[in-house]
Amino acid sequence: MDKAKFLVSGKEYEFPLLNGTENEVAVDIRKLRESTGLITYDPGYGNTGSCRSAITFIDGDNGILRYRGYPIEELAGQIRFSAAAYLMVYGRLPSESEFLEWRKQLTLNSFVHASQVNFFDNYSALAHPMNILSSMVSSMSAFYPYDAEDESDIDLHIRRLIGQVKTIAAFSYRKSVGLPYIYPRTDHSYAANFLRMMFATPAEEYVVPKVMENALDMLLILHMDHEQNCSTSTVRMVASSMSNIYASVSAGISALWGRLHGGANEAVLNMLQRISEDGGNVSKYVELAKKKDDPFRLMGFGHRVYKNFDPRSRILKKAVDDVFNEMGIHDPLLGVARELEDVALKDDFFIQRKLYPNVDFYSGILYRALGIPTEMFTVLFAIGRMPGWIAHWLEMRADPDLRIQRPRQIYIGETKRHYEKNDTFL
Ligand code: SDX
């Protein structure tokens, strides 16, 4: 089958089909309005492909996630975040010399611009760290200006974004707790540098525990990309107008902040704490989540694409046990999470709607075990997602099909009416 046929007002129209390398099929409707006068209506774009992409493949029915063809299970916890970031951005794993140079450059370019550090001193003490992150990343284009018509040095800006996103995050935390800033070192991995910048004290050498470095590496890789999710689509939308990479990524950070998207990991922890403080009455909250007239939803559950287990939540569910055992810690919220998952997965409401735990359900418990404060969980999501946003920005800008993104609409407002002169408004 290479064409789709539509009958519109008795007339037959044919539209070509596009086939992906994993046998996905799309109807190419680029000529739809021109030939039929019709547009499509698809709020939330659940049935609409915005692009052709070679970065990430998801099979939501079978719980499959691959970055550049590699199954997530073969990357998360198996290689360093910086190596996976190179794969994500450039489409292949680096050679040994490329990797060592890339990792060194990520560190050397991870120092926030000296003038920009002052922002932290004058920012509102009430600011959420995602607010600070999106503002600081957007303002990077003021400290590292480049001509959007000549992006020949884009690799340098890419290293700055990946390198500095973790430094901005760590500095915002250090500022919030009144501690001096700690700077990154070239003899530390990306994850180790972040943990050291978060928790070291200048009074003595801080050795990052391997179990924490490895857990964070895995968490960052698990969050690295997820095809056309809300925040990545936002990056692409802004990039399509030829905005610079900092402005595009800053918009993605703002989209990620929402509790239906990246903000869900923070919301999951708050939900688990609410259930725990309410006597651990899990069934009460599963029932509440089913009520149409109540805004409460099981945070960390459900997904637009996965109608099976999110492979990332499977990996995280196992990793939590491993890390807790190795660190010798116990967190009562883990018990609440396990019971909540167990009750929900047996409940018809969730079974019928194919609602399973997603990446956010267990990630917060692991971040908490690493000592990350709850309000920084979504910032950690953004740090992991940075290489994915950059990869999509690059792919979009090189796409021969690139057009400024400008959806249509169905107008349902007032029909034409006339203004009757009123001197009040003069
Ligand atoms: C991420 O897109 C990505 O790839 C995102 C992400 C990534 O890596 O970038 O994977 C990261 O954002 C994961 C999702 C994190 N968000 C949450 O955990 C918030 C809780 N989940 C829901 O809000 C919801 O499941 C969404 C937002 C994730 C998906 O929303 P959809 O696809 O629009 O689904 P829907 O709201 O239309 O739900 C379908 C039905 C509805 O019931 P009915 O109207 O059919 O009776 O399922 C119900 C919903 O009410 N439902 C839930 C639910 N999620 C969906 N009911 C209770 N609890 C939930 N969590």
XYZ file of N, CA, C and O and ligand atoms in Angstrom, residues 58 225-226 229-231 259-262 264 289-290 292 296-307 310 312 349-350 353 355 358-360 381 385, ligand 1:
208
model
N 10.574 4.793 19.562
C 9.765 4.262 20.668
C 8.691 3.355 20.076
O 8.034 3.715 19.095
N 16.454 11.414 25.849
C 15.581 11.790 24.733
C 14.331 10.921 24.715
O 14.320 9.851 25.312
N 13.307 11.426 24.052
C 12.080 10.636 23.966
C 11.243 11.073 22.776
O 10.056 11.310 22.896
N 8.312 14.438 22.351
C 7.589 14.812 23.576
C 7.374 16.316 23.610
O 7.881 17.054 22.776
N 6.593 16.763 24.593
C 6.173 18.166 24.659
C 7.352 19.127 24.617
O 7.362 20.094 23.840
N 8.368 18.901 25.456
C 9.481 19.867 25.536
C 10.339 19.819 24.270
O 10.774 20.855 23.765
N 3.723 19.935 35.315
C 3.608 18.709 36.125
C 3.076 17.527 35.303
O 3.145 16.389 35.709
N 2.515 17.788 34.127
C 2.097 16.681 33.268
C 3.280 16.104 32.486
O 3.177 15.045 31.893
N 4.389 16.825 32.520
C 5.577 16.420 31.749
C 6.734 16.204 32.732
O 6.593 15.407 33.644
N 7.812 16.916 32.620
C 8.961 16.671 33.485
C 8.697 16.997 34.946
O 9.310 16.422 35.838
N 6.467 16.040 36.632
C 5.775 14.911 37.272
C 6.649 14.234 38.317
O 6.150 13.732 39.326
N -7.960 9.014 42.109
C -7.389 9.275 40.777
C -8.374 8.922 39.667
O -8.245 9.384 38.538
N -9.380 8.111 39.995
C -10.351 7.658 38.991
C -11.549 8.613 38.880
O -12.347 8.499 37.973
N -13.595 11.617 37.896
C -13.536 12.628 36.844
C -13.600 14.036 37.425
O -12.979 14.960 36.922
N -7.101 15.232 41.021
C -6.005 14.356 41.415
C -5.784 13.252 40.387
O -6.721 12.606 39.924
N -4.568 13.077 39.973
C -4.175 11.985 39.092
C -2.996 11.254 39.716
O -2.239 11.851 40.493
N -2.829 9.994 39.397
C -1.656 9.263 39.894
C -0.447 9.781 39.128
O -0.217 9.390 37.977
N 0.314 10.647 39.742
C 1.481 11.196 39.055
C 2.509 10.089 38.841
O 2.663 9.204 39.663
N 3.172 10.114 37.704
C 4.106 9.037 37.375
C 3.441 7.860 36.711
O 4.094 6.859 36.406
N 2.108 7.997 36.476
C 1.377 6.914 35.790
C 0.815 7.440 34.473
O 0.405 8.589 34.351
N 0.750 6.575 33.488
C 0.173 6.920 32.191
C 1.194 7.534 31.260
O 2.211 8.067 31.692
N 0.905 7.421 29.969
C 1.832 7.982 28.973
C 1.105 8.071 27.633
O 0.310 7.203 27.289
N 1.406 9.125 26.874
C 0.757 9.283 25.580
C 1.152 8.160 24.631
O 0.348 7.708 23.842
N 2.375 7.675 24.732
C 2.848 6.682 23.754
C 2.880 5.276 24.351
O 2.392 4.323 23.765
N 3.423 5.133 25.579
C 3.544 3.788 26.155
C 2.178 3.290 26.605
O 1.535 3.900 27.446
N 1.733 2.220 26.022
C 0.522 1.526 26.496
C 0.956 0.183 27.057
O 0.250 -0.806 27.001
N 6.742 1.516 30.616
C 7.813 2.402 30.137
C 9.123 1.678 30.464
O 9.404 1.402 31.636
N 11.952 2.573 30.796
C 12.793 3.335 31.736
C 12.342 3.083 33.176
O 13.159 3.019 34.091
N -9.761 0.228 36.006
C -9.699 1.575 35.415
C -8.335 1.769 34.735
O -8.236 2.243 33.602
N -7.280 1.350 35.419
C -5.930 1.535 34.870
C -5.631 0.498 33.792
O -4.976 0.799 32.796
N -7.391 1.483 30.522
C -6.765 2.650 29.876
C -5.270 2.434 29.632
O -4.576 3.339 29.189
N -2.729 2.173 31.640
C -1.932 3.155 32.393
C -0.887 2.420 33.220
O -1.221 1.649 34.107
N 5.412 5.426 34.498
C 6.318 5.984 33.492
C 7.653 6.349 34.140
O 7.873 6.044 35.313
N 8.497 6.992 33.393
C 9.871 7.280 33.855
C 9.877 8.059 35.169
O 10.794 7.922 35.973
N 8.800 8.823 35.415
C 8.812 9.704 36.595
C 8.408 8.995 37.873
O 8.534 9.570 38.955
N 16.042 16.207 35.356
C 15.449 15.729 34.101
C 15.988 16.581 32.937
O 16.425 16.065 31.901
N 18.070 15.601 29.618
C 17.413 15.801 28.318
C 18.166 16.741 27.386
O 17.912 16.773 26.176
C 6.783 12.465 30.709
O 5.737 12.394 25.907
C 6.771 11.917 26.501
O 7.507 11.105 25.977
C 7.023 12.441 27.906
C 8.136 11.784 28.693
C 9.495 12.121 28.131
O 10.436 11.347 28.375
O 9.647 13.218 27.540
O 7.955 10.381 28.690
C 8.145 12.278 30.142
O 6.249 13.553 30.629
C 6.080 11.281 31.298
C 4.628 11.616 31.789
C 4.716 12.317 33.131
N 3.397 12.802 33.549
C 2.706 12.207 34.518
O 3.076 11.192 35.119
C 1.401 12.930 34.891
C 0.282 11.905 35.073
N -0.046 11.331 33.772
C -1.182 11.892 33.048
O -1.427 13.233 33.282
C -1.253 11.433 31.607
O -1.141 10.069 31.626
C -0.266 11.993 30.592
C -0.225 13.471 30.608
C 1.098 11.455 30.820
C -0.738 11.511 29.193
O -1.917 12.178 28.910
P -2.802 11.776 27.618
O -2.038 10.928 26.677
O -3.406 13.038 27.109
O -3.887 10.821 28.234
P -5.305 11.291 28.715
O -5.160 12.413 29.709
O -6.175 11.489 27.528
O -5.788 10.001 29.547
C -6.550 8.955 28.940
C -7.445 8.433 30.070
C -8.317 9.527 30.686
O -9.454 8.898 31.241
P -10.841 8.863 30.324
O -11.125 10.312 29.943
O -10.509 7.980 29.140
O -11.875 8.285 31.266
O -6.624 7.936 31.140
C -6.855 8.725 32.314
C -7.469 10.024 31.843
O -8.273 10.602 32.875
N -5.523 8.960 32.899
C -5.261 8.936 34.204
C -3.885 9.154 34.331
N -3.346 9.314 33.109
C -4.378 9.194 32.231
N -6.077 8.726 35.281
C -5.463 8.754 36.503
N -4.138 8.969 36.691
C -3.321 9.167 35.630
N -2.003 9.371 35.808
